[in-house]
């Protein structure tokens, strides 16, 4: 990105230098008392323009070269106005590129005085043009400084917003991972305690399941925290998606909850972000069934595509749990935020015939 910016700056500087050199011939028509253009005058114009190529690399040097050559050019009584463009461009490069006012203000002030005094030579030392240049120079410096402050404030606010969004993303990931894993572990531990005396083999299977769920939870937690990993660490595993739904349902069934799963995607390719979002929605929905539906409940999960949308339905026939419209749980709130973040929508609440139902639709983009 830096190299691309430098290349653009270099090309712009060449075009600017050429423009000033050509327009200096026109400028002399309006300033007949000025000195005719010479090789020295053209060289100063070219150096003034080319110095702007340094505005990102060294704005202070770019300013010094542009203003220095402009003062020399005007002091030698060459025709004036094209060189002012280069000098003011150097001033903008200084104000935009140097963050500390205590550094750029003295340089800008010295440059302004130099330009005002040098203006007198080709203008016959008339005070009005000299004062005008000084006032305009100061005004441009102040306006550029103000614009820079606003731009930096907006950049800081944008960066702060990205931090908040990333924290929310991590919080949602950790909630979904830990909520599902801890609910599964709790149920499996209950099964193990119940069977440890009479059927130790099944109790051992429950312990193995707990170990597997724990390892999966740790791996997914590492993936959720990938943005704060230190350099040099191995990359985290990919986020789970629709291809992992069978494994998810298998782990849920191991807790004793009956789950029917139907996935009908046809030949439609599912974007990774939609696939990952859909997995988390199904995961959290089944976690809520495990926690709230009660013993003997059964969940039905259907994932399919229709008219450019990925449709997700999870229903159960359990006792359900009240979800106040004004204060949904953290899990449902997080799922709604996930769906909204990718342009989708989510609705959840008690089913008309008992139990609980969740419906989500996520956009798949243009039809392929």
mmCIF file with all atom_site columns, N, CA and C in Angstrom, residues 142-189:
data_model
loop_
_atom_site.group_PDB
_atom_site.id
_atom_site.type_symbol
_atom_site.label_atom_id
_atom_site.label_alt_id
_atom_site.label_comp_id
_atom_site.label_asym_id
_atom_site.label_entity_id
_atom_site.label_seq_id
_atom_site.pdbx_PDB_ins_code
_atom_site.Cartn_x
_atom_site.Cartn_y
_atom_site.Cartn_z
_atom_site.occupancy
_atom_site.B_iso_or_equiv
_atom_site.pdbx_formal_charge
_atom_site.auth_seq_id
_atom_site.auth_comp_id
_atom_site.auth_asym_id
_atom_site.auth_atom_id
_atom_site.pdbx_PDB_model_num
ATOM 1   N N  . UNK A 1 142 ? -4.150  27.363  8.776  1.00 0.00 ? 142 UNK A N  1
ATOM 2   C CA . UNK A 1 142 ? -5.129  27.146  9.848  1.00 0.00 ? 142 UNK A CA 1
ATOM 3   C C  . UNK A 1 142 ? -6.219  26.174  9.397  1.00 0.00 ? 142 UNK A C  1
ATOM 4   N N  . UNK A 1 143 ? -6.746  26.378  8.179  1.00 0.00 ? 143 UNK A N  1
ATOM 5   C CA . UNK A 1 143 ? -7.801  25.491  7.680  1.00 0.00 ? 143 UNK A CA 1
ATOM 6   C C  . UNK A 1 143 ? -7.283  24.070  7.499  1.00 0.00 ? 143 UNK A C  1
ATOM 7   N N  . UNK A 1 144 ? -6.054  23.918  7.014  1.00 0.00 ? 144 UNK A N  1
ATOM 8   C CA . UNK A 1 144 ? -5.478  22.584  6.845  1.00 0.00 ? 144 UNK A CA 1
ATOM 9   C C  . UNK A 1 144 ? -5.286  21.904  8.189  1.00 0.00 ? 144 UNK A C  1
ATOM 10  N N  . UNK A 1 145 ? -4.860  22.681  9.196  1.00 0.00 ? 145 UNK A N  1
ATOM 11  C CA . UNK A 1 145 ? -4.680  22.109  10.534 1.00 0.00 ? 145 UNK A CA 1
ATOM 12  C C  . UNK A 1 145 ? -6.008  21.652  11.106 1.00 0.00 ? 145 UNK A C  1
ATOM 13  N N  . UNK A 1 146 ? -7.046  22.460  10.890 1.00 0.00 ? 146 UNK A N  1
ATOM 14  C CA . UNK A 1 146 ? -8.373  22.085  11.388 1.00 0.00 ? 146 UNK A CA 1
ATOM 15  C C  . UNK A 1 146 ? -8.867  20.820  10.698 1.00 0.00 ? 146 UNK A C  1
ATOM 16  N N  . UNK A 1 147 ? -8.693  20.765  9.384  1.00 0.00 ? 147 UNK A N  1
ATOM 17  C CA . UNK A 1 147 ? -9.119  19.573  8.643  1.00 0.00 ? 147 UNK A CA 1
ATOM 18  C C  . UNK A 1 147 ? -8.365  18.336  9.110  1.00 0.00 ? 147 UNK A C  1
ATOM 19  N N  . UNK A 1 148 ? -7.093  18.502  9.412  1.00 0.00 ? 148 UNK A N  1
ATOM 20  C CA . UNK A 1 148 ? -6.297  17.374  9.895  1.00 0.00 ? 148 UNK A CA 1
ATOM 21  C C  . UNK A 1 148 ? -6.801  16.880  11.246 1.00 0.00 ? 148 UNK A C  1
ATOM 22  N N  . UNK A 1 149 ? -7.148  17.810  12.131 1.00 0.00 ? 149 UNK A N  1
ATOM 23  C CA . UNK A 1 149 ? -7.679  17.415  13.441 1.00 0.00 ? 149 UNK A CA 1
ATOM 24  C C  . UNK A 1 149 ? -8.983  16.637  13.303 1.00 0.00 ? 149 UNK A C  1
ATOM 25  N N  . UNK A 1 150 ? -9.868  17.125  12.426 1.00 0.00 ? 150 UNK A N  1
ATOM 26  C CA . UNK A 1 150 ? -11.144 16.436  12.221 1.00 0.00 ? 150 UNK A CA 1
ATOM 27  C C  . UNK A 1 150 ? -10.906 15.050  11.646 1.00 0.00 ? 150 UNK A C  1
ATOM 28  N N  . UNK A 1 151 ? -10.003 14.963  10.661 1.00 0.00 ? 151 UNK A N  1
ATOM 29  C CA . UNK A 1 151 ? -9.723  13.665  10.048 1.00 0.00 ? 151 UNK A CA 1
ATOM 30  C C  . UNK A 1 151 ? -9.144  12.697  11.061 1.00 0.00 ? 151 UNK A C  1
ATOM 31  N N  . UNK A 1 152 ? -8.247  13.135  11.909 1.00 0.00 ? 152 UNK A N  1
ATOM 32  C CA . UNK A 1 152 ? -7.649  12.249  12.906 1.00 0.00 ? 152 UNK A CA 1
ATOM 33  C C  . UNK A 1 152 ? -8.669  11.828  13.951 1.00 0.00 ? 152 UNK A C  1
ATOM 34  N N  . UNK A 1 153 ? -9.571  12.747  14.315 1.00 0.00 ? 153 UNK A N  1
ATOM 35  C CA . UNK A 1 153 ? -10.606 12.396  15.293 1.00 0.00 ? 153 UNK A CA 1
ATOM 36  C C  . UNK A 1 153 ? -11.533 11.338  14.721 1.00 0.00 ? 153 UNK A C  1
ATOM 37  N N  . UNK A 1 154 ? -11.914 11.499  13.457 1.00 0.00 ? 154 UNK A N  1
ATOM 38  C CA . UNK A 1 154 ? -12.773 10.507  12.817 1.00 0.00 ? 154 UNK A CA 1
ATOM 39  C C  . UNK A 1 154 ? -12.076 9.158   12.727 1.00 0.00 ? 154 UNK A C  1
ATOM 40  N N  . UNK A 1 155 ? -10.769 9.184   12.416 1.00 0.00 ? 155 UNK A N  1
ATOM 41  C CA . UNK A 1 155 ? -10.015 7.930   12.332 1.00 0.00 ? 155 UNK A CA 1
ATOM 42  C C  . UNK A 1 155 ? -9.950  7.244   13.693 1.00 0.00 ? 155 UNK A C  1
ATOM 43  N N  . UNK A 1 156 ? -9.769  8.031   14.767 1.00 0.00 ? 156 UNK A N  1
ATOM 44  C CA . UNK A 1 156 ? -9.733  7.458   16.112 1.00 0.00 ? 156 UNK A CA 1
ATOM 45  C C  . UNK A 1 156 ? -11.085 6.864   16.489 1.00 0.00 ? 156 UNK A C  1
ATOM 46  N N  . UNK A 1 157 ? -12.173 7.577   16.145 1.00 0.00 ? 157 UNK A N  1
ATOM 47  C CA . UNK A 1 157 ? -13.503 7.060   16.455 1.00 0.00 ? 157 UNK A CA 1
ATOM 48  C C  . UNK A 1 157 ? -13.790 5.781   15.675 1.00 0.00 ? 157 UNK A C  1
ATOM 49  N N  . UNK A 1 158 ? -13.339 5.750   14.417 1.00 0.00 ? 158 UNK A N  1
ATOM 50  C CA . UNK A 1 158 ? -13.539 4.544   13.613 1.00 0.00 ? 158 UNK A CA 1
ATOM 51  C C  . UNK A 1 158 ? -12.757 3.369   14.185 1.00 0.00 ? 158 UNK A C  1
ATOM 52  N N  . UNK A 1 159 ? -11.514 3.645   14.618 1.00 0.00 ? 159 UNK A N  1
ATOM 53  C CA . UNK A 1 159 ? -10.701 2.582   15.209 1.00 0.00 ? 159 UNK A CA 1
ATOM 54  C C  . UNK A 1 159 ? -11.330 2.083   16.509 1.00 0.00 ? 159 UNK A C  1
ATOM 55  N N  . UNK A 1 160 ? -11.846 3.023   17.322 1.00 0.00 ? 160 UNK A N  1
ATOM 56  C CA . UNK A 1 160 ? -12.506 2.624   18.567 1.00 0.00 ? 160 UNK A CA 1
ATOM 57  C C  . UNK A 1 160 ? -13.747 1.787   18.279 1.00 0.00 ? 160 UNK A C  1
ATOM 58  N N  . UNK A 1 161 ? -14.493 2.162   17.228 1.00 0.00 ? 161 UNK A N  1
ATOM 59  C CA . UNK A 1 161 ? -15.668 1.389   16.848 1.00 0.00 ? 161 UNK A CA 1
ATOM 60  C C  . UNK A 1 161 ? -15.309 -0.021  16.422 1.00 0.00 ? 161 UNK A C  1
ATOM 61  N N  . UNK A 1 162 ? -14.197 -0.155  15.692 1.00 0.00 ? 162 UNK A N  1
ATOM 62  C CA . UNK A 1 162 ? -13.761 -1.490  15.278 1.00 0.00 ? 162 UNK A CA 1
ATOM 63  C C  . UNK A 1 162 ? -13.374 -2.341  16.477 1.00 0.00 ? 162 UNK A C  1
ATOM 64  N N  . UNK A 1 163 ? -12.754 -1.704  17.482 1.00 0.00 ? 163 UNK A N  1
ATOM 65  C CA . UNK A 1 163 ? -12.380 -2.436  18.705 1.00 0.00 ? 163 UNK A CA 1
ATOM 66  C C  . UNK A 1 163 ? -13.631 -2.949  19.413 1.00 0.00 ? 163 UNK A C  1
ATOM 67  N N  . UNK A 1 164 ? -14.651 -2.078  19.521 1.00 0.00 ? 164 UNK A N  1
ATOM 68  C CA . UNK A 1 164 ? -15.898 -2.485  20.188 1.00 0.00 ? 164 UNK A CA 1
ATOM 69  C C  . UNK A 1 164 ? -16.555 -3.627  19.423 1.00 0.00 ? 164 UNK A C  1
ATOM 70  N N  . UNK A 1 165 ? -16.602 -3.512  18.092 1.00 0.00 ? 165 UNK A N  1
ATOM 71  C CA . UNK A 1 165 ? -17.206 -4.583  17.284 1.00 0.00 ? 165 UNK A CA 1
ATOM 72  C C  . UNK A 1 165 ? -16.448 -5.893  17.456 1.00 0.00 ? 165 UNK A C  1
ATOM 73  N N  . UNK A 1 166 ? -15.128 -5.813  17.521 1.00 0.00 ? 166 UNK A N  1
ATOM 74  C CA . UNK A 1 166 ? -14.338 -7.035  17.665 1.00 0.00 ? 166 UNK A CA 1
ATOM 75  C C  . UNK A 1 166 ? -14.549 -7.654  19.046 1.00 0.00 ? 166 UNK A C  1
ATOM 76  N N  . UNK A 1 167 ? -14.679 -6.803  20.056 1.00 0.00 ? 167 UNK A N  1
ATOM 77  C CA . UNK A 1 167 ? -14.959 -7.323  21.401 1.00 0.00 ? 167 UNK A CA 1
ATOM 78  C C  . UNK A 1 167 ? -16.317 -8.026  21.443 1.00 0.00 ? 167 UNK A C  1
ATOM 79  N N  . UNK A 1 168 ? -17.311 -7.427  20.784 1.00 0.00 ? 168 UNK A N  1
ATOM 80  C CA . UNK A 1 168 ? -18.626 -8.056  20.734 1.00 0.00 ? 168 UNK A CA 1
ATOM 81  C C  . UNK A 1 168 ? -18.568 -9.376  19.984 1.00 0.00 ? 168 UNK A C  1
ATOM 82  N N  . UNK A 1 169 ? -17.788 -9.407  18.900 1.00 0.00 ? 169 UNK A N  1
ATOM 83  C CA . UNK A 1 169 ? -17.664 -10.656 18.138 1.00 0.00 ? 169 UNK A CA 1
ATOM 84  C C  . UNK A 1 169 ? -17.049 -11.746 19.002 1.00 0.00 ? 169 UNK A C  1
ATOM 85  N N  . UNK A 1 170 ? -15.984 -11.411 19.715 1.00 0.00 ? 170 UNK A N  1
ATOM 86  C CA . UNK A 1 170 ? -15.321 -12.387 20.573 1.00 0.00 ? 170 UNK A CA 1
ATOM 87  C C  . UNK A 1 170 ? -16.265 -12.837 21.684 1.00 0.00 ? 170 UNK A C  1
ATOM 88  N N  . UNK A 1 171 ? -17.010 -11.867 22.253 1.00 0.00 ? 171 UNK A N  1
ATOM 89  C CA . UNK A 1 171 ? -17.949 -12.211 23.328 1.00 0.00 ? 171 UNK A CA 1
ATOM 90  C C  . UNK A 1 171 ? -19.019 -13.175 22.825 1.00 0.00 ? 171 UNK A C  1
ATOM 91  N N  . UNK A 1 172 ? -19.536 -12.930 21.604 1.00 0.00 ? 172 UNK A N  1
ATOM 92  C CA . UNK A 1 172 ? -20.545 -13.831 21.049 1.00 0.00 ? 172 UNK A CA 1
ATOM 93  C C  . UNK A 1 172 ? -19.966 -15.215 20.811 1.00 0.00 ? 172 UNK A C  1
ATOM 94  N N  . UNK A 1 173 ? -18.758 -15.254 20.243 1.00 0.00 ? 173 UNK A N  1
ATOM 95  C CA . UNK A 1 173 ? -18.131 -16.547 19.975 1.00 0.00 ? 173 UNK A CA 1
ATOM 96  C C  . UNK A 1 173 ? -17.929 -17.328 21.270 1.00 0.00 ? 173 UNK A C  1
ATOM 97  N N  . UNK A 1 174 ? -17.375 -16.663 22.270 1.00 0.00 ? 174 UNK A N  1
ATOM 98  C CA . UNK A 1 174 ? -17.102 -17.345 23.535 1.00 0.00 ? 174 UNK A CA 1
ATOM 99  C C  . UNK A 1 174 ? -18.404 -17.777 24.216 1.00 0.00 ? 174 UNK A C  1
ATOM 100 N N  . UNK A 1 175 ? -19.416 -16.920 24.154 1.00 0.00 ? 175 UNK A N  1
ATOM 101 C CA . UNK A 1 175 ? -20.695 -17.305 24.758 1.00 0.00 ? 175 UNK A CA 1
ATOM 102 C C  . UNK A 1 175 ? -21.248 -18.557 24.104 1.00 0.00 ? 175 UNK A C  1
ATOM 103 N N  . UNK A 1 176 ? -21.259 -18.571 22.767 1.00 0.00 ? 176 UNK A N  1
ATOM 104 C CA . UNK A 1 176 ? -21.838 -19.720 22.062 1.00 0.00 ? 176 UNK A CA 1
ATOM 105 C C  . UNK A 1 176 ? -21.041 -20.990 22.339 1.00 0.00 ? 176 UNK A C  1
ATOM 106 N N  . UNK A 1 177 ? -19.710 -20.858 22.302 1.00 0.00 ? 177 UNK A N  1
ATOM 107 C CA . UNK A 1 177 ? -18.864 -22.035 22.527 1.00 0.00 ? 177 UNK A CA 1
ATOM 108 C C  . UNK A 1 177 ? -19.027 -22.549 23.950 1.00 0.00 ? 177 UNK A C  1
ATOM 109 N N  . UNK A 1 178 ? -18.887 -21.644 24.933 1.00 0.00 ? 178 UNK A N  1
ATOM 110 C CA . UNK A 1 178 ? -18.924 -22.067 26.333 1.00 0.00 ? 178 UNK A CA 1
ATOM 111 C C  . UNK A 1 178 ? -20.319 -22.494 26.758 1.00 0.00 ? 178 UNK A C  1
ATOM 112 N N  . UNK A 1 179 ? -21.346 -21.770 26.289 1.00 0.00 ? 179 UNK A N  1
ATOM 113 C CA . UNK A 1 179 ? -22.702 -22.135 26.672 1.00 0.00 ? 179 UNK A CA 1
ATOM 114 C C  . UNK A 1 179 ? -23.038 -23.549 26.206 1.00 0.00 ? 179 UNK A C  1
ATOM 115 N N  . UNK A 1 180 ? -22.763 -23.842 24.951 1.00 0.00 ? 180 UNK A N  1
ATOM 116 C CA . UNK A 1 180 ? -23.063 -25.173 24.427 1.00 0.00 ? 180 UNK A CA 1
ATOM 117 C C  . UNK A 1 180 ? -22.204 -26.238 25.119 1.00 0.00 ? 180 UNK A C  1
ATOM 118 N N  . UNK A 1 181 ? -20.918 -25.963 25.243 1.00 0.00 ? 181 UNK A N  1
ATOM 119 C CA . UNK A 1 181 ? -20.016 -26.969 25.806 1.00 0.00 ? 181 UNK A CA 1
ATOM 120 C C  . UNK A 1 181 ? -20.336 -27.255 27.266 1.00 0.00 ? 181 UNK A C  1
ATOM 121 N N  . UNK A 1 182 ? -20.575 -26.203 28.053 1.00 0.00 ? 182 UNK A N  1
ATOM 122 C CA . UNK A 1 182 ? -20.859 -26.415 29.467 1.00 0.00 ? 182 UNK A CA 1
ATOM 123 C C  . UNK A 1 182 ? -22.204 -27.101 29.668 1.00 0.00 ? 182 UNK A C  1
ATOM 124 N N  . UNK A 1 183 ? -23.186 -26.758 28.819 1.00 0.00 ? 183 UNK A N  1
ATOM 125 C CA . UNK A 1 183 ? -24.475 -27.456 28.932 1.00 0.00 ? 183 UNK A CA 1
ATOM 126 C C  . UNK A 1 183 ? -24.317 -28.939 28.611 1.00 0.00 ? 183 UNK A C  1
ATOM 127 N N  . UNK A 1 184 ? -23.539 -29.236 27.571 1.00 0.00 ? 184 UNK A N  1
ATOM 128 C CA . UNK A 1 184 ? -23.300 -30.634 27.201 1.00 0.00 ? 184 UNK A CA 1
ATOM 129 C C  . UNK A 1 184 ? -22.543 -31.367 28.302 1.00 0.00 ? 184 UNK A C  1
ATOM 130 N N  . UNK A 1 185 ? -21.509 -30.733 28.833 1.00 0.00 ? 185 UNK A N  1
ATOM 131 C CA . UNK A 1 185 ? -20.714 -31.350 29.899 1.00 0.00 ? 185 UNK A CA 1
ATOM 132 C C  . UNK A 1 185 ? -21.574 -31.604 31.134 1.00 0.00 ? 185 UNK A C  1
ATOM 133 N N  . UNK A 1 186 ? -22.445 -30.625 31.469 1.00 0.00 ? 186 UNK A N  1
ATOM 134 C CA . UNK A 1 186 ? -23.301 -30.788 32.643 1.00 0.00 ? 186 UNK A CA 1
ATOM 135 C C  . UNK A 1 186 ? -24.224 -31.998 32.489 1.00 0.00 ? 186 UNK A C  1
ATOM 136 N N  . UNK A 1 187 ? -24.826 -32.107 31.304 1.00 0.00 ? 187 UNK A N  1
ATOM 137 C CA . UNK A 1 187 ? -25.729 -33.233 31.080 1.00 0.00 ? 187 UNK A CA 1
ATOM 138 C C  . UNK A 1 187 ? -24.975 -34.558 31.064 1.00 0.00 ? 187 UNK A C  1
ATOM 139 N N  . UNK A 1 188 ? -23.807 -34.568 30.409 1.00 0.00 ? 188 UNK A N  1
ATOM 140 C CA . UNK A 1 188 ? -23.017 -35.803 30.370 1.00 0.00 ? 188 UNK A CA 1
ATOM 141 C C  . UNK A 1 188 ? -22.523 -36.183 31.763 1.00 0.00 ? 188 UNK A C  1
ATOM 142 N N  . UNK A 1 189 ? -22.148 -35.183 32.545 1.00 0.00 ? 189 UNK A N  1
ATOM 143 C CA . UNK A 1 189 ? -21.712 -35.488 33.912 1.00 0.00 ? 189 UNK A CA 1
ATOM 144 C C  . UNK A 1 189 ? -22.859 -36.074 34.724 1.00 0.00 ? 189 UNK A C  1
#
